[in-house]
mmCIF file of C-alpha atoms in Angstrom:
data_model
loop_
_atom_site.group_PDB
_atom_site.id
_atom_site.type_symbol
_atom_site.label_atom_id
_atom_site.label_comp_id
_atom_site.label_asym_id
_atom_site.label_seq_id
_atom_site.Cartn_x
_atom_site.Cartn_y
_atom_site.Cartn_z
ATOM 1 C CA ALA A 6 108.347 146.173 49.625
ATOM 2 C CA GLN A 7 108.660 148.296 52.520
ATOM 3 C CA SER A 8 107.896 146.951 55.532
ATOM 4 C CA VAL A 9 108.364 147.530 59.498
ATOM 5 C CA SER A 10 108.343 144.512 61.776
ATOM 6 C CA GLN A 11 107.730 144.267 65.472
ATOM 7 C CA HIS A 12 108.321 140.508 66.798
ATOM 8 C CA ASN A 13 107.303 140.981 70.106
ATOM 9 C CA HIS A 14 103.995 140.977 70.673
ATOM 10 C CA HIS A 15 103.111 141.194 74.713
ATOM 11 C CA VAL A 16 105.794 141.893 76.747
ATOM 12 C CA ILE A 17 105.335 141.956 80.248
ATOM 13 C CA LEU A 18 107.846 144.002 83.037
ATOM 14 C CA SER A 19 107.420 144.570 86.635
ATOM 15 C CA GLU A 20 108.143 147.900 87.554
ATOM 16 C CA ALA A 21 111.653 149.340 87.777
ATOM 17 C CA ALA A 22 112.607 146.573 85.197
ATOM 18 C CA SER A 23 114.347 147.747 82.131
ATOM 19 C CA LEU A 24 112.514 147.740 78.618
ATOM 20 C CA GLU A 25 113.993 147.298 74.765
ATOM 21 C CA LEU A 26 111.060 146.674 72.203
ATOM 22 C CA GLY A 27 112.620 145.298 68.926
ATOM 23 C CA CYS A 28 111.649 147.237 65.470
ATOM 24 C CA ASN A 29 112.991 146.469 62.109
ATOM 25 C CA TYR A 30 112.868 148.059 58.837
ATOM 26 C CA SER A 31 113.190 146.928 55.304
ATOM 27 C CA TYR A 32 113.857 150.505 53.350
ATOM 28 C CA GLY A 33 117.639 151.094 51.901
ATOM 29 C CA GLY A 34 118.457 154.104 51.863
ATOM 30 C CA THR A 35 117.318 157.496 53.604
ATOM 31 C CA VAL A 36 114.902 156.115 56.512
ATOM 32 C CA ASN A 37 112.467 157.927 58.843
ATOM 33 C CA LEU A 38 111.686 156.138 61.725
ATOM 34 C CA PHE A 39 109.367 157.187 64.458
ATOM 35 C CA TRP A 40 107.931 155.548 67.455
ATOM 36 C CA TYR A 41 104.366 155.834 68.637
ATOM 37 C CA VAL A 42 102.624 154.868 72.038
ATOM 38 C CA GLN A 43 98.548 154.652 72.476
ATOM 39 C CA TYR A 44 97.752 154.942 76.193
ATOM 40 C CA PRO A 45 94.628 153.167 77.320
ATOM 41 C CA GLY A 46 91.705 155.227 76.106
ATOM 42 C CA GLN A 47 93.946 157.555 73.945
ATOM 43 C CA HIS A 48 95.093 158.434 70.951
ATOM 44 C CA LEU A 49 97.918 157.165 69.044
ATOM 45 C CA GLN A 50 100.873 159.424 69.788
ATOM 46 C CA LEU A 51 104.476 160.481 68.800
ATOM 47 C CA LEU A 52 106.983 159.084 71.276
ATOM 48 C CA LEU A 53 110.334 159.983 69.778
ATOM 49 C CA LYS A 54 111.764 160.197 65.810
ATOM 50 C CA TYR A 55 114.721 159.934 63.778
ATOM 51 C CA PHE A 56 115.415 161.735 60.828
ATOM 52 C CA SER A 57 119.292 161.820 60.181
ATOM 53 C CA GLY A 58 122.169 162.409 62.620
ATOM 54 C CA ASP A 59 122.730 161.221 65.842
ATOM 55 C CA PRO A 60 121.596 157.855 65.755
ATOM 56 C CA LEU A 61 120.150 158.005 69.254
ATOM 57 C CA VAL A 62 116.982 159.310 69.579
ATOM 58 C CA LYS A 63 115.448 160.577 72.551
ATOM 59 C CA GLY A 64 111.795 161.408 73.304
ATOM 60 C CA ILE A 65 109.320 161.745 75.876
ATOM 61 C CA LYS A 66 109.094 160.269 79.088
ATOM 62 C CA GLY A 67 112.389 159.122 79.345
ATOM 63 C CA PHE A 68 111.904 156.738 75.967
ATOM 64 C CA GLU A 69 115.353 156.140 73.838
ATOM 65 C CA ALA A 70 116.031 154.841 70.715
ATOM 66 C CA GLU A 71 118.859 153.711 68.462
ATOM 67 C CA PHE A 72 119.097 153.499 64.658
ATOM 68 C CA ILE A 73 121.530 150.827 63.578
ATOM 69 C CA LYS A 74 121.521 150.886 59.610
ATOM 70 C CA SER A 75 123.828 147.807 59.488
ATOM 71 C CA LYS A 76 120.987 145.791 61.390
ATOM 72 C CA PHE A 77 117.775 147.778 59.855
ATOM 73 C CA SER A 78 116.862 148.118 63.296
ATOM 74 C CA PHE A 79 115.503 151.080 65.396
ATOM 75 C CA ASN A 80 114.387 149.582 68.911
ATOM 76 C CA LEU A 81 113.414 151.391 71.565
ATOM 77 C CA ARG A 82 114.362 151.316 75.210
ATOM 78 C CA LYS A 83 114.182 152.613 78.565
ATOM 79 C CA PRO A 84 116.397 151.896 81.751
ATOM 80 C CA SER A 85 113.338 151.400 84.220
ATOM 81 C CA VAL A 86 109.614 151.096 83.222
ATOM 82 C CA GLN A 87 106.859 152.402 85.410
ATOM 83 C CA TRP A 88 103.396 151.241 85.545
ATOM 84 C CA SER A 89 101.789 154.301 83.957
ATOM 85 C CA ASP A 90 104.134 152.724 80.758
ATOM 86 C CA THR A 91 101.428 150.252 80.522
ATOM 87 C CA ALA A 92 100.428 150.948 76.600
ATOM 88 C CA GLU A 93 100.636 149.616 73.095
ATOM 89 C CA TYR A 94 103.915 150.683 71.084
ATOM 90 C CA PHE A 95 104.187 150.727 67.377
ATOM 91 C CA CYS A 96 106.761 151.843 65.255
ATOM 92 C CA ALA A 97 106.669 153.419 62.183
ATOM 93 C CA GLY A 98 109.035 153.921 58.673
ATOM 94 C CA SER A 99 108.834 156.078 55.403
ATOM 95 C CA TYR A 100 111.442 156.931 53.246
ATOM 96 C CA SER A 101 111.295 160.283 52.757
ATOM 97 C CA SER A 102 109.065 162.876 54.509
ATOM 98 C CA ALA A 103 106.659 162.785 51.413
ATOM 99 C CA SER A 104 106.132 159.093 51.507
ATOM 100 C CA LYS A 105 103.606 157.366 53.077
ATOM 101 C CA ILE A 106 104.142 155.579 56.839
ATOM 102 C CA ILE A 107 104.375 152.161 57.359
ATOM 103 C CA PHE A 108 103.241 150.894 60.795
ATOM 104 C CA GLY A 109 104.114 147.549 62.665
ATOM 105 C CA SER A 110 101.695 145.690 64.039
ATOM 106 C CA GLY A 111 102.332 146.688 67.369
ATOM 107 C CA THR A 112 103.916 145.611 70.852
ATOM 108 C CA ARG A 113 101.397 145.836 74.084
ATOM 109 C CA LEU A 114 103.656 146.051 76.976
ATOM 110 C CA SER A 115 101.854 145.427 80.469
ATOM 111 C CA ILE A 116 103.796 146.586 83.515
ATOM 112 C CA ARG A 117 103.020 144.546 86.636
ATOM 113 C CA PRO A 118 102.579 147.216 90.054
ATOM 114 C CA GLU B 13 96.105 173.606 68.901
ATOM 115 C CA ALA B 14 92.940 171.584 68.426
ATOM 116 C CA GLY B 15 93.680 168.369 67.567
ATOM 117 C CA VAL B 16 92.115 166.149 64.686
ATOM 118 C CA ALA B 17 88.730 165.943 65.337
ATOM 119 C CA GLN B 18 86.754 162.573 63.760
ATOM 120 C CA SER B 19 83.041 161.500 64.163
ATOM 121 C CA PRO B 20 81.492 159.254 64.418
ATOM 122 C CA ARG B 21 83.214 157.612 67.196
ATOM 123 C CA TYR B 22 81.488 154.410 67.125
ATOM 124 C CA LYS B 23 78.785 152.552 64.385
ATOM 125 C CA ILE B 24 77.156 149.940 64.123
ATOM 126 C CA ILE B 25 75.838 148.684 60.847
ATOM 127 C CA GLU B 26 74.700 145.283 59.049
ATOM 128 C CA LYS B 27 76.373 144.289 56.442
ATOM 129 C CA ARG B 28 75.878 145.249 52.624
ATOM 130 C CA GLN B 29 74.806 148.866 54.053
ATOM 131 C CA SER B 30 77.173 152.085 53.735
ATOM 132 C CA VAL B 31 78.831 154.094 56.435
ATOM 133 C CA ALA B 32 80.881 157.378 56.009
ATOM 134 C CA PHE B 33 83.375 158.936 58.162
ATOM 135 C CA TRP B 34 84.316 162.704 58.648
ATOM 136 C CA CYS B 35 87.690 163.818 59.327
ATOM 137 C CA ASN B 36 88.919 167.501 60.270
ATOM 138 C CA PRO B 37 92.253 167.937 60.457
ATOM 139 C CA ILE B 38 94.842 170.634 62.600
ATOM 140 C CA SER B 39 94.354 173.777 60.846
ATOM 141 C CA GLY B 40 97.373 174.734 58.261
ATOM 142 C CA HIS B 41 98.167 170.843 58.033
ATOM 143 C CA ALA B 42 98.701 169.561 54.450
ATOM 144 C CA THR B 43 99.070 166.300 54.504
ATOM 145 C CA LEU B 44 95.981 164.220 55.799
ATOM 146 C CA TYR B 45 95.896 160.126 55.887
ATOM 147 C CA TRP B 46 93.160 157.868 57.021
ATOM 148 C CA TYR B 47 94.351 154.680 58.156
ATOM 149 C CA GLN B 48 92.430 151.402 59.341
ATOM 150 C CA GLN B 49 93.528 149.363 61.649
ATOM 151 C CA ILE B 50 91.995 146.177 62.703
ATOM 152 C CA LEU B 51 91.686 144.659 65.903
ATOM 153 C CA GLY B 52 95.283 143.469 67.072
ATOM 154 C CA GLN B 53 97.259 144.775 64.090
ATOM 155 C CA GLY B 54 99.196 147.973 63.527
ATOM 156 C CA PRO B 55 97.350 150.795 61.151
ATOM 157 C CA LYS B 56 97.312 149.877 57.406
ATOM 158 C CA LEU B 57 97.372 152.936 55.318
ATOM 159 C CA LEU B 58 94.461 153.196 52.662
ATOM 160 C CA ILE B 59 94.851 156.932 51.581
ATOM 161 C CA GLN B 60 97.093 159.844 51.759
ATOM 162 C CA PHE B 61 95.989 163.485 50.575
ATOM 163 C CA GLN B 62 98.315 166.163 49.995
ATOM 164 C CA ASN B 63 96.430 169.551 50.128
ATOM 165 C CA ASN B 64 93.143 167.962 48.242
ATOM 166 C CA GLY B 65 95.349 165.625 45.475
ATOM 167 C CA VAL B 66 95.537 161.937 46.510
ATOM 168 C CA VAL B 67 99.376 161.116 47.145
ATOM 169 C CA ASP B 68 99.010 157.200 47.792
ATOM 170 C CA ASP B 69 95.498 155.255 48.172
ATOM 171 C CA SER B 70 97.485 152.228 46.414
ATOM 172 C CA GLN B 71 95.592 149.957 49.637
ATOM 173 C CA LEU B 72 92.042 151.198 49.315
ATOM 174 C CA PRO B 73 89.776 148.744 48.309
ATOM 175 C CA LYS B 74 88.522 151.376 45.685
ATOM 176 C CA ASP B 75 85.740 148.939 44.747
ATOM 177 C CA ARG B 76 83.756 149.709 47.929
ATOM 178 C CA PHE B 77 85.776 152.461 49.749
ATOM 179 C CA SER B 78 86.409 155.845 48.361
ATOM 180 C CA ALA B 79 87.580 159.168 50.145
ATOM 181 C CA GLU B 80 87.758 162.818 49.271
ATOM 182 C CA ARG B 81 89.145 165.992 50.469
ATOM 183 C CA LEU B 82 87.426 168.895 48.980
ATOM 184 C CA LYS B 83 89.237 172.180 49.356
ATOM 185 C CA GLY B 84 91.971 170.772 51.084
ATOM 186 C CA VAL B 85 90.721 170.655 54.659
ATOM 187 C CA ASP B 86 88.422 167.979 56.107
ATOM 188 C CA SER B 87 87.480 164.773 54.564
ATOM 189 C CA THR B 88 85.011 162.177 54.079
ATOM 190 C CA LEU B 89 86.017 158.382 54.086
ATOM 191 C CA LYS B 90 82.883 156.001 52.437
ATOM 192 C CA ILE B 91 82.305 152.495 52.322
ATOM 193 C CA GLN B 92 79.472 150.892 50.312
ATOM 194 C CA PRO B 93 78.734 148.321 50.670
ATOM 195 C CA ALA B 94 80.359 147.402 54.012
ATOM 196 C CA LYS B 95 81.533 143.756 54.722
ATOM 197 C CA LEU B 96 82.350 141.719 57.890
ATOM 198 C CA GLU B 97 85.850 142.409 57.163
ATOM 199 C CA ASP B 98 85.533 146.402 57.537
ATOM 200 C CA SER B 99 85.255 146.040 61.087
ATOM 201 C CA ALA B 100 87.861 147.981 62.371
ATOM 202 C CA VAL B 101 89.355 151.726 63.951
ATOM 203 C CA TYR B 102 89.746 154.013 61.217
ATOM 204 C CA LEU B 103 91.687 156.562 62.477
ATOM 205 C CA CYS B 104 92.395 160.090 60.452
ATOM 206 C CA ALA B 105 95.424 161.938 61.216
ATOM 207 C CA SER B 106 97.318 165.087 59.984
ATOM 208 C CA SER B 107 100.892 166.325 59.417
ATOM 209 C CA PRO B 108 102.315 169.773 58.205
ATOM 210 C CA GLY B 109 103.450 168.396 55.572
ATOM 211 C CA GLY B 110 106.305 169.793 52.966
ATOM 212 C CA THR B 111 109.018 168.577 50.935
ATOM 213 C CA GLY B 112 111.510 168.407 53.814
ATOM 214 C CA GLY B 113 112.011 169.706 57.115
ATOM 215 C CA ILE B 114 111.657 167.780 60.725
ATOM 216 C CA GLY B 115 108.333 167.527 61.521
ATOM 217 C CA ALA B 116 106.665 167.478 58.264
ATOM 218 C CA ASN B 117 105.548 164.079 58.279
ATOM 219 C CA VAL B 118 105.253 163.961 61.971
ATOM 220 C CA LEU B 119 101.453 162.153 62.799
ATOM 221 C CA THR B 120 98.882 163.721 64.738
ATOM 222 C CA PHE B 121 95.999 161.305 65.488
ATOM 223 C CA GLY B 122 92.268 161.747 65.653
ATOM 224 C CA ALA B 123 90.469 159.474 68.428
ATOM 225 C CA GLY B 124 89.411 156.812 65.682
ATOM 226 C CA SER B 125 86.252 155.882 64.423
ATOM 227 C CA ARG B 126 85.195 152.283 65.537
ATOM 228 C CA LEU B 127 82.887 150.630 63.057
ATOM 229 C CA THR B 128 81.420 147.018 63.666
ATOM 230 C CA VAL B 129 79.776 145.335 60.504
ATOM 231 C CA LEU B 130 76.829 142.906 61.817
#
């Protein structure tokens, strides 16, 4: 069965630290991958997406993610976090543009000012 | 562009009662999704519509949950009778849909409807 796994449930960093949140998926073949973010009191919103082509994708607010097919991973990175990055981050995937999108369990990111 | 509208934002009911949630997607979006998000977990897909047809409802507890999307626009999700474990945020999302192309399945979420079952 298709699944998306996020193993970091809660990450605490200081401002200016580098960030990497893990995401692994179980799909074979073609895959669409996403990172969504939910800031406190706000809706879930798209951070970035991968469909095909360049495995390094850039999103909003300085975030990027790298699709590594051999590792079934799509980790989210940011070189220097800010207090405003405090949020919950969800990795998601689907095997086609018409199929269901499955979410991971989420990672809560807390930034110490 | 107006976002995805959901109502009510909050609902408290007793177990065995019924509840209905409404969602109006972004204009022109063919695909509509209902997700259930229990505290501390990621969103779980309950049902996915393409226009007014069901694409996937494999995780919808059909003995108590029902959903419809008449006319392929807005949608209603109903729970009857509710159980304690149905306490969650019910998220509606929409996407442009279609068989391909970047952005076809990029979700826009509503604010969610928080259900508490006592």
